Amino acid sequence: MVTLRTTYKRHDKVAYLTFDDGPSLYTNQILDILKQHHIRATFFVVGNSSPYGLRMYRKLKRLGHSIGNHTYSHHFDRIYRSPKDFFADFDRMERFLYRVIGIRTHLFRFPGGSNSERGSRIGGRGTMMAIKRNLTSRGYTYFDWTIDSQDSLFPKRTPEEITAKVLRESRNRQRNIILFHDFSKQSMLALPLIIRGLKKQGYLFDRLSTNSYNYQIKEGRS
């Protein structure tokens, strides 16, 4: 069992690389890049019962990355209709992870973020608030991000554009949670450049945990 480092000196710069929506097409290559650079990251995963998906969950665990729940379906119209619908999908993912790799994660990321306008339109802000309260009461910690790589936008950003955005926005903060998607070839190609650039800026790298630095988007912010 790898122990996560959760405390740093005040002047330390720490980057938390996070990848949503996998296991996906480029997960294996992203894991290999992280391994080459001796970095552990955080993966907020959805349900993927394919042989490849099952191998990737096991590889994530074997390499010591943090694994968080991102709902089983990632289907906005389903999960944000009501707290009942949300937790049916959420709990399905929890059971799936336990069955496949024997873990019970206490980490979560909302599809679209905890202040998702789309989610609020579907079920209302009251539904989103009820979900957050229930998650907290059940011992889960949810995470947003300080930097969005914008690797999921259309038209697609180039690896150079993704790299430039992440490195530009990382300059003036001591802690950064950086959002990527592991279905993104652009992120996969940009990742070595981003890692090297963050190291030049003096960053250390760590995984998220229930005791780590966290950032949650406040109500009224997109």
Tab-separated table of C-alpha atoms in Angstrom:
chain	number	residue	atom	x	y	z
A	1	MET	CA	0.000	0.000	0.000
A	2	VAL	CA	1.411	3.383	-1.049
A	3	THR	CA	0.995	6.183	1.496
A	4	LEU	CA	-0.162	9.487	0.025
A	5	ARG	CA	1.729	12.573	1.033
A	6	THR	CA	-0.803	15.152	2.198
A	7	THR	CA	1.266	17.891	3.865
A	8	TYR	CA	3.717	20.237	2.177
A	9	LYS	CA	5.755	23.231	3.168
A	10	ARG	CA	4.040	26.530	2.557
A	11	HIS	CA	6.337	27.427	-0.329
A	12	ASP	CA	5.999	24.059	-2.085
A	13	LYS	CA	4.207	24.100	-5.419
A	14	VAL	CA	2.065	20.998	-5.909
A	15	ALA	CA	0.227	19.880	-9.044
A	16	TYR	CA	-2.508	17.276	-9.013
A	17	LEU	CA	-3.025	15.823	-12.489
A	18	THR	CA	-6.561	14.476	-12.854
A	19	PHE	CA	-8.134	12.527	-15.708
A	20	ASP	CA	-11.890	12.130	-16.187
A	21	ASP	CA	-14.197	9.748	-18.068
A	22	GLY	CA	-11.951	6.708	-18.449
A	23	PRO	CA	-10.983	4.039	-18.956
A	24	SER	CA	-10.864	5.305	-22.533
A	25	LEU	CA	-8.872	4.921	-25.696
A	26	TYR	CA	-5.692	6.627	-24.478
A	27	THR	CA	-5.699	5.546	-20.817
A	28	ASN	CA	-2.958	2.968	-21.282
A	29	GLN	CA	-0.643	5.421	-23.038
A	30	ILE	CA	-1.293	8.097	-20.403
A	31	LEU	CA	-0.432	5.600	-17.677
A	32	ASP	CA	2.808	4.732	-19.440
A	33	ILE	CA	3.757	8.425	-19.704
A	34	LEU	CA	3.059	8.972	-16.008
A	35	LYS	CA	5.135	5.913	-15.149
A	36	GLN	CA	8.059	7.197	-17.229
A	37	HIS	CA	7.990	10.445	-15.252
A	38	HIS	CA	7.444	8.713	-11.873
A	39	ILE	CA	4.169	10.544	-11.308
A	40	ARG	CA	0.991	9.283	-9.710
A	41	ALA	CA	-2.234	11.012	-10.671
A	42	THR	CA	-5.971	10.799	-9.983
A	43	PHE	CA	-8.475	9.153	-12.305
A	44	PHE	CA	-12.198	9.839	-11.961
A	45	VAL	CA	-13.607	6.810	-13.732
A	46	VAL	CA	-16.912	5.734	-15.245
A	47	GLY	CA	-18.247	2.269	-16.023
A	48	ASN	CA	-16.394	0.301	-18.695
A	49	SER	CA	-16.878	-3.460	-18.541
A	50	SER	CA	-14.946	-4.244	-21.735
A	51	PRO	CA	-11.851	-6.475	-21.396
A	52	TYR	CA	-9.694	-3.396	-22.040
A	53	GLY	CA	-11.572	-1.376	-19.428
A	54	LEU	CA	-11.155	-4.075	-16.804
A	55	ARG	CA	-7.422	-4.240	-17.513
A	56	MET	CA	-7.142	-0.472	-17.100
A	57	TYR	CA	-8.884	-0.405	-13.707
A	58	ARG	CA	-6.447	-3.075	-12.537
A	59	LYS	CA	-3.479	-1.197	-13.979
A	60	LEU	CA	-4.586	2.030	-12.272
A	61	LYS	CA	-4.661	0.237	-8.952
A	62	ARG	CA	-1.399	-1.625	-9.543
A	63	LEU	CA	0.493	1.577	-10.392
A	64	GLY	CA	-0.781	3.346	-7.291
A	65	HIS	CA	-2.941	6.055	-8.805
A	66	SER	CA	-5.893	7.476	-6.899
A	67	ILE	CA	-9.249	6.318	-8.250
A	68	GLY	CA	-12.445	8.304	-7.851
A	69	ASN	CA	-16.082	7.750	-8.766
A	70	HIS	CA	-17.361	9.799	-11.725
A	71	THR	CA	-20.754	7.983	-11.860
A	72	TYR	CA	-21.295	4.821	-13.847
A	73	SER	CA	-23.059	6.263	-16.873
A	74	HIS	CA	-21.971	9.940	-16.956
A	75	HIS	CA	-25.437	10.482	-18.436
A	76	PHE	CA	-26.449	13.992	-17.376
A	77	ASP	CA	-30.149	13.611	-18.115
A	78	ARG	CA	-30.256	10.514	-15.942
A	79	ILE	CA	-28.045	11.326	-12.977
A	80	TYR	CA	-29.232	14.893	-12.392
A	81	ARG	CA	-32.996	14.250	-12.521
A	82	SER	CA	-33.171	13.626	-8.773
A	83	PRO	CA	-31.024	12.540	-5.829
A	84	LYS	CA	-32.556	9.064	-6.146
A	85	ASP	CA	-31.517	8.781	-9.797
A	86	PHE	CA	-28.068	10.142	-9.009
A	87	PHE	CA	-27.316	7.700	-6.220
A	88	ALA	CA	-28.640	4.726	-8.176
A	89	ASP	CA	-25.957	5.468	-10.790
A	90	PHE	CA	-23.311	6.471	-8.242
A	91	ASP	CA	-23.807	3.327	-6.160
A	92	ARG	CA	-23.691	1.166	-9.266
A	93	MET	CA	-20.192	2.545	-9.909
A	94	GLU	CA	-19.153	1.913	-6.324
A	95	ARG	CA	-20.291	-1.705	-6.518
A	96	PHE	CA	-18.589	-2.116	-9.884
A	97	LEU	CA	-15.228	-0.832	-8.605
A	98	TYR	CA	-15.396	-3.081	-5.582
A	99	ARG	CA	-16.208	-6.094	-7.727
A	100	VAL	CA	-13.452	-5.403	-10.274
A	101	ILE	CA	-10.571	-4.139	-8.105
A	102	GLY	CA	-11.762	-4.482	-4.525
A	103	ILE	CA	-11.697	-0.810	-3.556
A	104	ARG	CA	-14.207	1.546	-1.989
A	105	THR	CA	-13.225	5.021	-3.048
A	106	HIS	CA	-14.190	8.118	-1.070
A	107	LEU	CA	-13.288	10.467	-3.932
A	108	PHE	CA	-15.814	11.878	-6.374
A	109	ARG	CA	-16.027	14.358	-9.227
A	110	PHE	CA	-19.345	15.556	-10.592
A	111	PRO	CA	-19.753	15.170	-14.359
A	112	GLY	CA	-19.600	18.776	-15.508
A	113	GLY	CA	-18.332	19.924	-12.115
A	114	SER	CA	-20.098	20.516	-8.813
A	115	ASN	CA	-21.621	23.763	-10.092
A	116	SER	CA	-22.764	22.334	-13.415
A	117	GLU	CA	-25.265	24.657	-15.053
A	118	ARG	CA	-26.538	21.790	-17.168
A	119	GLY	CA	-27.050	19.656	-14.094
A	120	SER	CA	-28.939	22.453	-12.369
A	121	ARG	CA	-31.173	22.932	-15.411
A	122	ILE	CA	-32.115	19.253	-15.390
A	123	GLY	CA	-32.918	18.753	-11.723
A	124	GLY	CA	-32.730	22.236	-10.242
A	125	ARG	CA	-30.209	23.682	-7.801
A	126	GLY	CA	-32.071	22.042	-4.944
A	127	THR	CA	-31.272	18.635	-6.412
A	128	MET	CA	-27.583	19.491	-6.760
A	129	MET	CA	-27.418	20.766	-3.190
A	130	ALA	CA	-29.184	17.666	-1.862
A	131	ILE	CA	-26.708	15.431	-3.699
A	132	LYS	CA	-23.757	17.338	-2.229
A	133	ARG	CA	-25.128	17.100	1.308
A	134	ASN	CA	-25.767	13.375	0.909
A	135	LEU	CA	-22.276	12.759	-0.484
A	136	THR	CA	-20.691	14.595	2.437
A	137	SER	CA	-22.800	12.747	4.997
A	138	ARG	CA	-21.701	9.461	3.440
A	139	GLY	CA	-18.017	10.383	3.838
A	140	TYR	CA	-17.202	11.320	0.249
A	141	THR	CA	-15.067	14.253	-0.827
A	142	TYR	CA	-15.822	15.857	-4.180
A	143	PHE	CA	-13.258	17.741	-6.226
A	144	ASP	CA	-13.441	20.347	-8.957
A	145	TRP	CA	-10.360	21.888	-10.610
A	146	THR	CA	-8.321	25.082	-10.655
A	147	ILE	CA	-7.171	24.666	-14.272
A	148	ASP	CA	-9.270	23.299	-17.124
A	149	SER	CA	-7.027	22.071	-19.944
A	150	GLN	CA	-10.019	22.495	-22.300
A	151	ASP	CA	-9.105	19.229	-23.986
A	152	SER	CA	-12.786	18.311	-24.376
A	153	LEU	CA	-13.828	21.423	-26.304
A	154	PHE	CA	-14.821	21.541	-29.953
A	155	PRO	CA	-13.201	22.529	-32.176
A	156	LYS	CA	-10.403	20.533	-30.604
A	157	ARG	CA	-7.476	22.350	-29.036
A	158	THR	CA	-4.041	21.380	-30.284
A	159	PRO	CA	-1.492	19.822	-27.899
A	160	GLU	CA	0.445	23.093	-28.105
A	161	GLU	CA	-2.626	25.127	-27.109
A	162	ILE	CA	-3.389	22.792	-24.201
A	163	THR	CA	0.219	22.959	-22.999
A	164	ALA	CA	0.360	26.749	-23.234
A	165	LYS	CA	-2.911	27.199	-21.319
A	166	VAL	CA	-1.980	24.871	-18.463
A	167	LEU	CA	1.518	26.313	-18.043
A	168	ARG	CA	0.289	29.901	-18.268
A	169	GLU	CA	-2.405	29.415	-15.631
A	170	SER	CA	-0.141	27.454	-13.291
A	171	ARG	CA	2.419	30.212	-12.799
A	172	ASN	CA	0.875	32.145	-9.932
A	173	ARG	CA	-0.577	29.415	-7.699
A	174	GLN	CA	0.970	27.114	-5.105
A	175	ARG	CA	-1.596	24.341	-5.579
A	176	ASN	CA	-3.271	23.291	-8.804
A	177	ILE	CA	-5.780	20.594	-9.640
A	178	ILE	CA	-5.577	20.206	-13.410
A	179	LEU	CA	-8.469	18.739	-15.396
A	180	PHE	CA	-7.763	16.436	-18.331
A	181	HIS	CA	-9.832	13.759	-20.059
A	182	ASP	CA	-8.173	10.476	-20.854
A	183	PHE	CA	-10.194	10.075	-24.055
A	184	SER	CA	-8.220	13.026	-25.439
A	185	LYS	CA	-5.360	12.312	-27.823
A	186	GLN	CA	-4.438	15.995	-27.567
A	187	SER	CA	-3.940	15.705	-23.800
A	188	MET	CA	-1.966	12.511	-24.202
A	189	LEU	CA	0.386	14.233	-26.667
A	190	ALA	CA	0.628	17.363	-24.518
A	191	LEU	CA	1.241	15.528	-21.243
A	192	PRO	CA	5.057	15.108	-21.446
A	193	LEU	CA	5.474	18.808	-22.303
A	194	ILE	CA	3.152	19.838	-19.477
A	195	ILE	CA	4.982	17.662	-16.959
A	196	ARG	CA	8.359	19.053	-17.980
A	197	GLY	CA	6.993	22.611	-17.933
A	198	LEU	CA	5.491	22.215	-14.470
A	199	LYS	CA	8.738	20.758	-13.172
A	200	LYS	CA	10.586	23.808	-14.514
A	201	GLN	CA	8.131	25.978	-12.597
A	202	GLY	CA	9.112	24.102	-9.449
A	203	TYR	CA	6.098	21.838	-9.068
A	204	LEU	CA	5.925	18.576	-7.167
A	205	PHE	CA	3.230	16.063	-8.129
A	206	ASP	CA	0.759	14.176	-5.975
A	207	ARG	CA	-2.564	12.355	-6.000
A	208	LEU	CA	-5.779	13.600	-4.497
A	209	SER	CA	-7.062	12.075	-1.283
A	210	THR	CA	-9.646	12.867	1.377
A	211	ASN	CA	-6.872	14.716	3.249
A	212	SER	CA	-5.239	16.502	0.311
A	213	TYR	CA	-5.637	20.004	-1.017
A	214	ASN	CA	-9.080	20.461	-2.534
A	215	TYR	CA	-10.878	23.028	-4.625
A	216	GLN	CA	-14.633	23.269	-5.098
A	217	ILE	CA	-16.277	25.760	-7.423
A	218	LYS	CA	-18.499	28.082	-5.436
A	219	GLU	CA	-22.160	28.614	-6.217
A	220	GLY	CA	-22.655	31.298	-8.832
A	221	ARG	CA	-19.356	30.541	-10.595
A	222	SER	CA	-19.052	28.569	-13.811
